[in-house]
Structure formats: C-alpha cells, structure tokens
Amino acid sequence: MSADVMQKIISLCKRRGFVFQSSEIYGGLKSAYDYGPLGAELKRNIINEWWADMVHRRENVVGLDASIIMQRKVWEASGHLAGFSDPLVDCLVCKNRFRADQAPKLAEGVEAPLSFADKGQAKAAAELIEKQFSLTLERRGKDLHGAKGSGRGYVCPACGSPFLSKERMFNLMFRTSIGATDPLDEIAEAMESGKFAGLSGRELRQAIGEINERSAVYLRPETAQAMFVQFANIQQAMAMKVPFGIAQVGKSFRNEITVEHFIFRSCEFEQMEMEFFCEPETAGEWLDFWRNARMDWWRRYANHPEKFHFREHEADELAHYADKCYDIEYEYPWGQGELEGIANRTDYDLKKHAQHSGQKLEYFDPVKQQKFVPYVIEPAAGATRGLLVYLIDAYCEEQLTDANGKTDTRVVLKLHPRLAPIKVAVLPLVKKDGMPELARKVVEAFWQHGIAARYDETHAIGRRYRRHDEIGTPYCLTIDGQTKDDQTITIRDRDTMEQRRVSVESAVREVEELLRNS
RNA sequence: GCGGGAUUAACUCAGUUGGUAGAGUGUCAGCUUCCCAAGCUGAAUGUCGCGGGUUCGAAUCCCGUAUCCCGCUCCA
C-alpha cells in the first residue's frame, strides 16, 4: 500500500463525514478529532461488537462504566502520578530528548565521550559548540575531545554531550482542579501576604504546587484502574467467582509528547479494556487464551487478516506492572504499530490498591477454603485505533473497465457489514413512475426495524452506487420498473457489484440475515 | 521538542516579475436517464490558516503563530 493512501483516507474521512479536525473553524486543536455522523456509527459498531463478544457472549465477564475523574490516590497507588512526571532533558547539541534518570552517568570534570555517527555530524556539532558555548573541541574522526562533564552528573545518551537543557517535568496526565474556587486565588493571596517571600525558584514551585495539588484531579490515562478499584464491589454485587472479568469502554487522556498519524496517537482516545481476574497459577494459560481470542476477534472483521501480528515485549520494554505482554500489531501504511496489548499485570494493581487504601482486595475461594490475590490478564485495545485500522483495512481502489473499454477507478470501503455505518441504501432507479414513493416505503420498513438505512434519489444510479461504495454501505436496494409489476427489487452487493432480485416484502429479512451471517 | 514540507471553494489543486482569485470534482435545483462516477441547463460557496510588518497596492516578500503531513525523537 502506498504511503499516500493515508492522505486519501484522511480526505475521505472529512469529505464523507467520518472524522473532522476538532475546532476546525478556529484553526483546529492539536491532536483532537471529532467523529462525524459516519465515524460515530463506525466507532459505535466496533465498540458494540467488542462488547457483545467480551461481555454478552460470556458468562464470566461483566461490564463497568466508571468516572473519568478519579481520586488522586488512585494514581498514586497505580504509579502513574510518579511515573508520569519524570524529568526530561533535551540535548542542546544533537537535540535528543531523554529521561534524566536513565541517562549515562558522568562525574563532573570527567572527559565527556562525545561521539557522532559520522565525521560530518561531528564537524557540525563542533561548530555548534564553539559558537554557542565558546568552547573549541579537538576533533578526531567522528569523536570530539575536550568537553568535561557538568555538575549535572550525566550526559546525553545519544551523543555523550554534557550541553543540556534544564530538567523539565512532563506531566503525562491531564490535570485539572475540582471545586468551585480557583487555586490561583489562594496562590495570589499567599503571594500578596508575602508568604512566599525569599523562597528560591525551586521552593516557590513546590509551595505553589502544594496549593495546586490540594484541589487537583486527573483525567484517567487508562480505563483499567477503575476496574481494580471496583474489583471487590463488582465481585460481591454480581457474586462473581474467579476466574472472571470486568470490561469497560471509555475515553482516556495522555499528554503525549508527540502526536502522530492522524487519529493513531492523540491526547484523547478511546479504549476497550478488560481485566480478567484469575488464580495466579493459571495466569499463563489465560494470557494465551485471551491473546488468541483477541487476535481472532480483530481478524474476524478484516479483509487482510494477515496484516495483524503478535509481538512479544522484550524484558526492557515491559511496563512497570507487567510480567509478560503481547502486542497485537497492524501493518499501517507507515509501518507496523500497536493496536492492542495483552498483558499479565500479575497481582501488582490489586496489591497496590489494597496497600494504599487499606482495604482487602482478595478473593476467597469457597471450594479450596483459601484467600488469595488474583492475577490479572488485561487485553487493552484502542477503540479509536481500531477505527483507523478498519478504515485502512477496508480502503480499496479498483480499476474497472466499462462496456466501451473505458477504465475507471472505484473507491470502495470494504468494511465488514456489521461495522458499516449505513447498512442499506434504498434507491429508486429513476425519479418517476412512482418509484420514489415505493422506495420510501421500503426504506421506512428498515428504519422501523432499527437498521441504519438511507434513501437517495439524486443523480444517476451509478453515481449513487459509487457514493455508497465509498462509505462502505454493503447493500444497495434498487426499485425499478419491474417492482410495481412483481413486487421485487434488486439487492446489490458492494464488493462483487452483483445483483439479485428479492421480494419487497422479504427485503428487511434478507438484509437481517446477511448481517447476521456476515 | 527538532528538522523538512504544506495550508487558496466541501475535496484535489492552479495562480506569472507583488496589481482586488481560477479549474476540475463534489454539492444544490431543474431536465434527461430502466443499472454501475464524469449527458444538458442553471446556481451557491473564498476573512487566500490566523496576526503583524514592508508597500500606493500582498495569496505572492518579511516576521510571528496555529494546524496538518513526512522524518527523527519520544511513547506504561
């Protein structure tokens, strides 16, 4: 697939009402997107299919719809508050950004190991250092000598330079404040009364931070925590027996350093997550079970199931809570990337929350007569990423040749029928001879059955077919001259463009059948 | 966050050395049309991303800024 397919999909998304840039008339907002009429349907269909598969079809999984704003202690316990505020530093020479606590150590005054990929870069770096820091370094091939480690105690992990920006905190969680009073008022009062007088910059920041933190709340960076926090309530209310799962769909928020690839990585996104609580000894089996179940699910709706892959996390990339993790990755136009992660979170989260809350988060096995803290297997999928994946998977340009030998390109979204925003287009072949009236009756029957259907009488029939191909409508029903004689209409398949006649009376049933069996 | 590119109608894009904006597609109305886009007639739609500056005059030159794309970087 060519790289400009993304451009075409982005364009189609806007033109046909799948995805718009947020706040577009005001110049947009970085990484925020609105799902238009068709996008809203597509996203909802994906989520509904997920929910049906994860919750409705399983005896041992139940749902939850939790608050996005949670007590800050939740994030202290989960480790997000600490982990989301690591000091980051930019290298002023090679522009690399890195975490200060993970950088190579170098004592003050010790020779800095400046080294670059090639001589050219070394030369450019030497010139930059001379210009900006008035320091002439000795250049030997791709290495530079003469720079000394600073009081910082570490150097750039990429080029070894000690020329670094200030450490800056990047809070990856969105912070806001709860309560009718603005913490800024309290800060202003404190400053006015001279309470902050004589504080250093660092102390001042801390003092202000303390006031701010009193009313601070955070938007969840993952939906998972609520399922751990409500573990005991749900287990008791529903009398669940381990193993069992809690599923949730909802928005999460992260101040991503870099947003990229349209809706792929954005600050506000939607997740479909399930926490599956099991006996520790069985965690390995359940991890295998769920990663296979999830892969099957993704492939079920795909035209190109071979583009979905497993990738096991290396030990050094595992999250702090995870023991083992498989990503389901997809071959996006820009390369392979994450779509879902299936992790063994062990008993990390329940134990942390038990510890921080002082509550017992255990399970009592009535048969074995013993208490234990369950292990958790977590399949965490991106719903909005899923939407993007299925759009890319479905996007197709076909070369057609008509009766006169003229070639023509057909753009078609081969969305799985149950994912398609509109299931049926009802079209009078021409706008006369009572066809529109008949067509209206047909489309209303679909609406009464709750099937998303559109009536369209504009332009030539071929154009209407193409328009619906482009938004992925799987079935077009056409009322023609024969309809009023024998009460039959044609049903056209989006992918094959083949038509067959069905009776008007059975049209809804036919489509319902097709949707069920697709 | 860095580097590069871009931003002109709903979409894709023209726009000359600076002189008050065009095309195709799409949309809408009507005609025509009995089955796979681009038949006929007509119509609507532009703060040229936004804000400054230079100039008699800026879509065009300069500065800033926002957003998008690509690459790096980053990414629990």
XYZ file of C-alpha atoms (C1' of nucleotides) in Angstrom:
594
model
C 0.000 0.000 0.000
C 1.376 3.369 -0.927
C 2.012 5.943 1.748
C -0.371 8.463 0.242
C -3.245 6.145 1.000
C -3.328 7.865 4.391
C -3.864 11.186 2.631
C -6.725 9.690 0.681
C -8.300 8.211 3.776
C -7.956 11.458 5.721
C -9.544 13.298 2.823
C -12.357 10.768 2.536
C -12.932 10.943 6.288
C -13.551 14.637 6.094
C -15.443 14.683 2.816
C -17.840 11.957 3.827
C -18.239 12.774 7.493
C -16.162 10.146 9.286
C -13.612 12.320 11.064
C -13.193 16.072 11.307
C -10.490 18.078 12.966
C -11.690 19.396 16.295
C -12.477 23.125 16.486
C -11.615 23.408 12.824
C -13.173 26.812 12.238
C -10.889 28.229 14.944
C -7.766 26.773 13.401
C -8.057 23.368 14.989
C -6.642 21.921 18.175
C -3.572 19.753 18.203
C -4.408 16.091 18.067
C -8.112 16.470 18.746
C -10.619 14.951 16.367
C -14.383 14.793 16.128
C -16.168 11.753 14.802
C -18.789 12.855 12.305
C -22.059 11.093 11.533
C -20.435 8.115 9.811
C -17.442 7.976 12.131
C -19.716 7.953 15.165
C -21.608 4.994 13.703
C -18.448 3.123 12.801
C -16.895 3.631 16.225
C -20.096 2.619 17.945
C -20.355 -0.508 15.798
C -16.794 -1.530 16.634
C -17.413 -0.991 20.328
C -20.722 -2.843 20.206
C -19.112 -5.823 18.515
C -16.403 -5.815 21.162
C -18.901 -5.565 23.999
C -21.060 -8.307 22.544
C -18.053 -10.574 22.171
C -16.454 -9.802 25.532
C -19.500 -9.378 27.781
C -22.747 -10.616 26.278
C -21.369 -13.863 24.964
C -19.550 -14.775 28.150
C -20.918 -15.845 31.469
C -17.868 -14.737 33.414
C -17.354 -11.175 32.153
C -19.370 -8.191 33.345
C -19.278 -4.523 32.422
C -18.400 -1.271 34.121
C -18.759 2.361 33.127
C -16.624 4.349 35.522
C -15.942 8.008 36.108
C -13.133 9.535 34.083
C -12.053 11.689 37.006
C -10.891 9.656 39.957
C -9.389 10.328 43.361
C -5.746 11.275 43.076
C -4.818 8.464 45.447
C -5.791 6.041 42.701
C -2.965 7.438 40.597
C -0.529 7.454 43.471
C -1.269 3.782 44.049
C -1.119 2.845 40.392
C 2.234 4.534 39.974
C 1.016 6.881 37.263
C 1.485 10.036 39.279
C 5.157 9.298 39.847
C 5.797 7.644 36.523
C 4.060 10.375 34.619
C 6.271 13.104 35.925
C 9.773 12.009 35.033
C 12.184 14.839 34.416
C 13.087 15.104 30.746
C 16.101 16.837 29.290
C 17.000 17.975 25.781
C 20.481 17.681 24.411
C 21.455 21.091 23.072
C 23.902 19.551 20.612
C 22.089 16.653 18.964
C 18.553 17.667 20.018
C 17.856 14.275 21.512
C 15.345 14.218 24.381
C 15.782 11.732 27.172
C 14.874 10.887 30.753
C 17.399 12.303 33.182
C 17.243 9.263 35.451
C 18.074 6.909 32.592
C 20.970 8.853 31.104
C 24.582 7.612 31.287
C 26.292 8.868 34.404
C 29.375 11.061 34.127
C 31.012 12.776 37.090
C 31.784 16.464 36.972
C 35.083 17.306 35.330
C 35.499 13.937 33.650
C 36.098 13.876 29.891
C 32.756 13.683 28.044
C 32.592 10.884 25.436
C 31.261 12.978 22.567
C 30.795 10.825 19.513
C 28.701 11.062 16.369
C 27.523 8.843 13.565
C 29.971 10.298 11.050
C 32.616 12.944 10.536
C 30.151 15.425 9.063
C 27.950 15.387 12.112
C 30.961 15.666 14.378
C 32.118 18.720 12.480
C 28.685 20.344 12.638
C 28.483 19.613 16.365
C 31.951 21.067 16.981
C 30.967 24.250 15.163
C 27.724 24.497 17.103
C 29.515 24.032 20.429
C 32.145 26.596 19.513
C 29.505 29.120 18.519
C 27.102 28.597 21.391
C 29.430 27.717 24.241
C 32.689 29.327 23.078
C 34.482 26.068 23.532
C 36.831 24.684 20.898
C 36.995 20.909 20.908
C 39.580 18.698 19.329
C 38.076 16.690 16.504
C 39.333 13.166 15.809
C 37.245 11.455 13.123
C 33.712 11.263 14.455
C 34.730 11.922 18.063
C 35.198 15.213 19.900
C 37.555 15.650 22.813
C 37.961 18.287 25.455
C 34.450 18.682 26.875
C 34.024 17.945 30.558
C 31.094 16.530 32.497
C 28.963 19.170 34.173
C 27.609 19.305 37.701
C 24.579 17.546 36.314
C 26.287 14.190 36.659
C 25.052 12.729 33.380
C 25.365 13.212 29.631
C 23.221 12.811 26.534
C 22.678 9.107 25.847
C 22.856 9.711 22.089
C 25.987 11.793 21.572
C 27.544 11.968 25.042
C 27.322 15.734 25.259
C 27.163 17.497 28.624
C 25.465 20.500 26.978
C 21.918 20.016 28.150
C 18.712 21.923 28.723
C 17.144 22.277 32.148
C 15.356 19.248 33.521
C 11.693 19.701 32.855
C 8.729 17.787 34.200
C 6.380 16.459 31.590
C 3.180 15.550 33.329
C 1.645 12.978 31.079
C -1.681 13.088 32.877
C -4.125 15.918 32.230
C -4.539 17.865 35.427
C -7.486 19.997 36.288
C -8.979 21.180 39.547
C -12.219 20.239 41.199
C -14.161 22.650 43.341
C -15.777 25.996 42.791
C -12.819 28.032 43.995
C -9.791 28.542 41.837
C -6.490 27.523 43.427
C -4.947 30.518 41.681
C -6.825 32.756 44.130
C -5.167 31.056 47.058
C -1.781 31.334 45.392
C -2.336 35.029 44.670
C -3.329 35.649 48.280
C -0.279 33.841 49.571
C 1.956 35.937 47.349
C 0.237 39.163 48.346
C 0.658 38.412 52.028
C 4.353 37.837 51.494
C 4.181 34.178 52.472
C 6.411 33.226 49.567
C 8.980 35.969 50.156
C 12.553 34.857 49.978
C 11.848 31.435 48.505
C 14.124 30.124 45.794
C 12.674 29.229 42.424
C 12.574 25.607 43.335
C 10.966 26.216 46.726
C 8.468 28.581 45.166
C 7.460 25.988 42.623
C 6.990 23.451 45.381
C 4.932 25.810 47.547
C 2.642 26.701 44.659
C 2.472 23.073 43.664
C 1.267 22.096 47.131
C -1.616 24.559 46.963
C -2.465 23.428 43.479
C -2.382 19.751 44.388
C -5.000 20.170 47.108
C -7.741 20.632 44.532
C -6.033 18.821 41.666
C -7.684 15.882 39.955
C -6.505 13.944 36.956
C -8.219 12.610 33.881
C -7.565 8.892 33.692
C -4.673 7.865 31.452
C -6.125 4.364 31.178
C -9.533 2.918 31.966
C -8.075 -0.042 33.819
C -7.702 1.425 37.295
C -11.422 1.752 37.962
C -11.796 -1.964 37.343
C -9.206 -2.712 40.013
C -10.630 -0.189 42.415
C -14.157 -1.595 41.988
C -12.985 -5.187 41.990
C -14.498 -6.054 45.382
C -17.791 -4.244 44.762
C -18.336 -5.979 41.467
C -17.288 -9.385 42.711
C -19.727 -9.139 45.597
C -22.623 -7.427 43.812
C -22.624 -9.922 40.986
C -21.460 -12.882 43.074
C -18.669 -13.471 40.587
C -16.397 -16.437 41.006
C -12.757 -16.304 39.954
C -11.904 -16.527 37.136
C -13.983 -13.593 35.954
C -13.509 -10.381 34.011
C -14.598 -6.747 34.147
C -14.886 -4.956 30.834
C -15.010 -1.272 30.136
C -15.044 1.065 27.170
C -14.245 4.714 27.505
C -12.047 7.695 26.931
C -8.565 8.089 28.309
C -6.238 11.064 28.191
C -2.497 11.399 27.912
C -0.346 14.426 27.278
C 1.603 12.677 24.578
C 4.931 14.283 23.786
C 4.399 13.603 20.129
C 1.089 13.030 18.425
C 1.180 11.409 15.036
C -0.507 9.657 12.166
C -3.942 11.259 12.204
C -6.011 9.636 14.981
C -3.397 6.943 15.704
C -1.749 8.706 18.628
C -3.774 11.501 20.132
C -4.118 13.001 23.580
C -7.745 11.980 23.902
C -8.538 8.467 22.806
C -10.931 5.644 23.474
C -10.066 2.274 24.919
C -11.743 -1.112 25.154
C -10.225 -2.851 28.125
C -10.934 -5.959 30.131
C -9.361 -7.048 33.396
C -9.573 -10.786 33.843
C -9.018 -11.981 37.408
C -7.699 -15.487 37.792
C -5.732 -17.765 40.067
C -2.015 -16.933 39.898
C -1.065 -20.423 38.703
C -3.429 -20.141 35.740
C -2.302 -16.706 34.547
C -0.101 -18.123 31.806
C -2.914 -20.171 30.320
C -5.327 -17.274 30.443
C -2.805 -14.972 28.811
C -2.625 -17.398 25.903
C -6.377 -17.781 25.848
C -7.055 -14.059 25.676
C -4.353 -13.159 23.217
C -5.751 -15.751 20.829
C -9.330 -14.684 21.451
C -8.423 -11.097 20.781
C -6.475 -11.830 17.613
C -9.388 -13.892 16.321
C -11.712 -11.005 17.026
C -9.663 -8.446 15.104
C -9.228 -10.767 12.155
C -12.916 -11.643 12.010
C -13.808 -8.217 10.618
C -10.749 -7.723 8.437
C -10.186 -8.055 4.705
C -6.486 -8.576 5.310
C -6.170 -10.749 8.435
C -2.540 -11.403 7.565
C -1.702 -7.803 8.432
C -2.306 -8.402 12.130
C 0.684 -9.729 14.062
C 1.697 -10.687 17.555
C 4.784 -9.156 19.047
C 6.026 -10.158 22.451
C 7.502 -7.389 24.558
C 11.181 -7.560 25.378
C 12.002 -7.572 29.060
C 13.251 -3.974 28.919
C 10.096 -2.587 27.370
C 7.617 -4.168 29.757
C 5.509 -1.778 31.770
C 6.257 -1.493 35.458
C 3.223 -3.642 36.309
C 3.594 -6.276 33.630
C 5.186 -9.674 33.792
C 4.634 -10.550 30.171
C 2.946 -8.751 27.315
C 1.931 -9.448 23.750
C 1.038 -6.633 21.423
C -1.298 -7.136 18.549
C 0.230 -5.024 15.848
C -1.073 -3.959 12.483
C 0.759 -3.098 9.294
C -0.162 0.551 8.995
C 0.854 2.444 5.837
C 3.740 3.975 7.822
C 4.860 0.660 9.299
C 3.905 -1.882 11.893
C 2.442 -0.455 15.088
C 0.445 -1.224 18.167
C -3.272 -1.851 18.206
C -3.838 -3.819 21.398
C -1.715 -5.047 24.278
C -2.475 -8.229 26.174
C -0.536 -8.196 29.421
C -0.155 -10.231 32.529
C -0.415 -7.484 35.145
C 0.066 -10.047 37.924
C -1.328 -9.028 41.313
C 0.513 -5.706 41.098
C -2.531 -3.449 40.873
C -4.762 -5.149 43.429
C -1.909 -5.296 45.910
C -1.017 -1.657 45.365
C -4.599 -0.547 45.843
C -5.001 -2.773 48.913
C -1.861 -1.249 50.350
C -2.776 2.370 49.609
C -6.457 2.136 50.520
C -6.136 -0.175 53.479
C -8.967 -2.276 52.049
C -8.802 -6.005 51.488
C -8.746 -6.761 47.790
C -8.661 -10.517 47.964
C -10.755 -13.373 46.780
C -11.909 -16.219 48.975
C -12.136 -19.496 47.142
C -15.082 -21.315 48.756
C -14.013 -24.723 47.460
C -10.359 -24.583 48.393
C -11.207 -22.561 51.502
C -8.376 -20.141 50.912
C -7.830 -16.469 50.265
C -5.609 -15.098 47.549
C -4.984 -12.004 45.495
C -5.932 -12.811 41.902
C -3.606 -12.267 38.977
C -4.920 -10.109 36.173
C -4.769 -10.664 32.437
C -5.525 -7.458 30.581
C -6.455 -7.226 26.908
C -6.359 -3.452 26.321
C -7.396 -2.369 22.854
C -7.568 1.048 21.246
C -11.095 1.673 20.023
C -10.129 4.729 18.022
C -7.090 2.892 16.728
C -9.408 0.073 15.759
C -11.478 2.517 13.772
C -8.376 3.679 11.916
C -7.213 0.114 11.320
C -10.535 -0.955 9.871
C -10.665 2.116 7.632
C -7.189 1.349 6.310
C -8.027 -2.339 6.010
C -11.217 -1.562 4.100
C -9.908 1.135 1.784
C -9.665 -0.161 -1.722
C -9.299 1.283 -5.206
C -10.449 -0.951 -8.024
C -9.778 -0.499 -11.712
C -12.923 -1.143 -13.712
C -13.443 -1.288 -17.447
C -16.868 -0.430 -18.813
C -18.603 -1.751 -21.934
C -16.851 0.851 -24.110
C -13.451 -0.170 -22.815
C -13.061 2.970 -20.730
C -11.239 2.433 -17.469
C -12.369 3.933 -14.264
C -11.377 3.791 -10.605
C -13.856 2.649 -7.998
C -13.123 3.641 -4.420
C -14.749 1.243 -2.021
C -14.586 0.791 1.723
C -14.896 -2.932 2.193
C -16.000 -2.582 5.783
C -17.419 -5.640 7.432
C -21.214 -5.301 7.057
C -21.772 -5.192 10.799
C -19.241 -2.356 11.105
C -20.563 -0.350 8.162
C -22.117 2.960 9.270
C -25.019 2.568 6.854
C -26.268 -0.932 6.141
C -28.647 -0.278 3.296
C -29.188 2.338 0.622
C -32.645 2.366 -0.889
C -32.662 3.858 -4.364
C -35.364 4.485 -6.945
C -33.778 3.724 -10.306
C -35.246 6.911 -11.733
C -37.161 9.715 -10.133
C -40.536 8.964 -11.762
C -43.218 6.364 -12.374
C -43.937 6.034 -8.676
C -40.503 4.624 -7.882
C -39.618 7.240 -5.244
C -42.860 6.525 -3.410
C -42.233 2.782 -3.421
C -38.652 3.301 -2.332
C -39.775 5.467 0.578
C -41.979 2.631 1.821
C -39.068 0.221 1.637
C -36.651 2.485 3.494
C -39.198 3.150 6.211
C -39.512 -0.558 6.835
C -35.781 -0.648 7.545
C -35.989 2.277 9.910
C -38.783 0.563 11.787
C -36.530 -2.445 12.271
C -33.724 -0.241 13.575
C -31.436 -0.829 10.616
C -29.410 2.166 9.523
C -30.700 2.904 6.030
C -30.542 5.874 3.669
C -32.864 6.951 0.899
C -31.201 8.588 -2.102
C -32.748 9.725 -5.373
C -30.198 12.230 -6.627
C -28.073 11.810 -9.751
C -27.723 8.737 -11.922
C -27.956 5.327 -10.321
C -24.304 4.509 -10.995
C -23.181 7.552 -9.119
C -25.306 6.658 -6.142
C -23.799 3.177 -6.092
C -20.312 4.645 -6.137
C -21.101 7.092 -3.405
C -22.267 4.281 -1.164
C -19.274 2.138 -2.127
C -17.074 4.930 -0.862
C -18.651 4.970 2.594
C -18.862 1.197 2.809
C -22.596 0.614 2.541
C -22.768 -3.141 1.959
C -26.180 -3.373 0.290
C -27.978 -1.193 -2.223
C -31.643 -1.914 -2.868
C -32.985 -0.538 -6.128
C -36.620 -0.053 -7.071
C -37.026 -0.339 -10.843
C -39.742 -0.685 -13.465
C -40.302 -4.298 -12.636
C -41.027 -3.590 -8.989
C -44.581 -2.451 -9.438
C -45.365 -5.476 -11.600
C -43.966 -8.258 -9.439
C -43.094 -6.603 -6.126
C -39.397 -7.403 -6.369
C -36.372 -5.168 -6.001
C -32.706 -5.686 -6.733
C -30.155 -6.083 -3.989
C -26.607 -5.196 -4.960
C -23.551 -6.446 -3.149
C -20.939 -3.761 -2.566
C -17.899 -5.964 -3.103
C -18.985 -8.010 -6.109
C -21.392 -5.409 -7.563
C -23.651 -8.336 -8.374
C -27.383 -8.039 -8.107
C -30.240 -10.401 -7.480
C -33.948 -9.854 -7.065
C -35.768 -10.262 -3.807
C -39.362 -9.551 -2.939
C -40.145 -6.179 -1.382
C -41.785 -7.978 1.463
C -38.712 -10.028 2.344
C -36.133 -7.237 1.895
C -35.700 -6.465 5.587
C -35.475 -10.142 6.473
C -32.923 -10.745 3.710
C -30.694 -7.942 4.957
C -31.022 -9.009 8.576
C -29.969 -12.476 7.505
C -26.992 -11.145 5.574
C -25.873 -9.054 8.529
C -26.209 -11.935 10.921
C -24.247 -14.322 8.715
C -21.557 -11.922 7.614
C 10.573 19.031 21.053
C 13.969 19.278 16.468
C 14.393 19.317 11.032
C 11.801 19.451 6.296
C 7.226 20.310 3.535
C 2.342 22.221 3.393
C -2.119 25.461 4.419
C -6.097 29.209 -1.726
C -14.148 26.880 -2.564
C -16.720 20.917 0.673
C -12.368 17.840 -1.949
C -7.831 17.832 -5.245
C -5.051 21.674 -6.865
C -3.578 26.211 -10.480
C -2.427 31.268 -9.590
C 3.290 34.808 -13.983
C 8.357 39.875 -12.034
C 3.548 41.995 -5.974
C -1.803 44.915 -9.362
C -8.985 43.056 -5.846
C -8.690 34.950 -7.227
C -9.374 30.266 -11.162
C -10.064 24.917 -12.872
C -11.742 20.024 -12.222
C -14.511 17.165 -8.928
C -18.343 17.487 -5.444
C -22.975 19.967 -3.654
C -27.901 22.089 -4.789
C -32.200 22.996 -8.381
C -34.303 21.524 -12.957
C -34.207 18.476 -17.456
C -32.725 13.762 -19.264
C -31.836 8.816 -17.838
C -34.554 1.357 -16.778
C -28.457 -0.386 -13.543
C -22.662 1.000 -12.197
C -18.977 8.186 -11.423
C -17.534 12.497 -15.049
C -25.250 13.796 -20.617
C -27.723 19.002 -20.718
C -29.051 23.800 -18.306
C -28.581 26.806 -14.231
C -26.980 28.133 -9.120
C -24.498 28.682 -4.487
C -19.915 28.579 -1.956
C -13.263 32.096 -0.911
C -11.721 36.582 6.128
C -6.262 33.014 0.113
C -4.946 29.253 8.111
C -4.507 33.396 11.781
C -1.831 38.011 13.469
C 1.635 41.666 12.455
C 5.163 44.192 9.038
C 7.143 46.171 4.170
C 4.448 48.593 0.026
C 0.448 53.290 -3.340
C -1.061 48.102 -3.531
C 0.329 41.376 -0.658
C -2.480 34.810 -1.992
C 2.598 36.341 -3.692
C 8.006 39.465 0.070
C 9.472 39.514 5.668
C 8.436 38.166 10.949
C 5.492 35.625 14.442
C 1.835 31.976 15.395
C -1.740 27.755 14.756
C -2.752 23.248 12.430
C -1.570 19.066 9.267
C 1.899 15.721 6.783
C 6.907 13.328 6.463
C 11.420 12.099 9.107
C 13.914 11.977 13.831
C 12.938 11.838 18.916
C 9.530 10.256 22.461
C 5.864 6.855 23.863
C 3.415 2.228 30.738
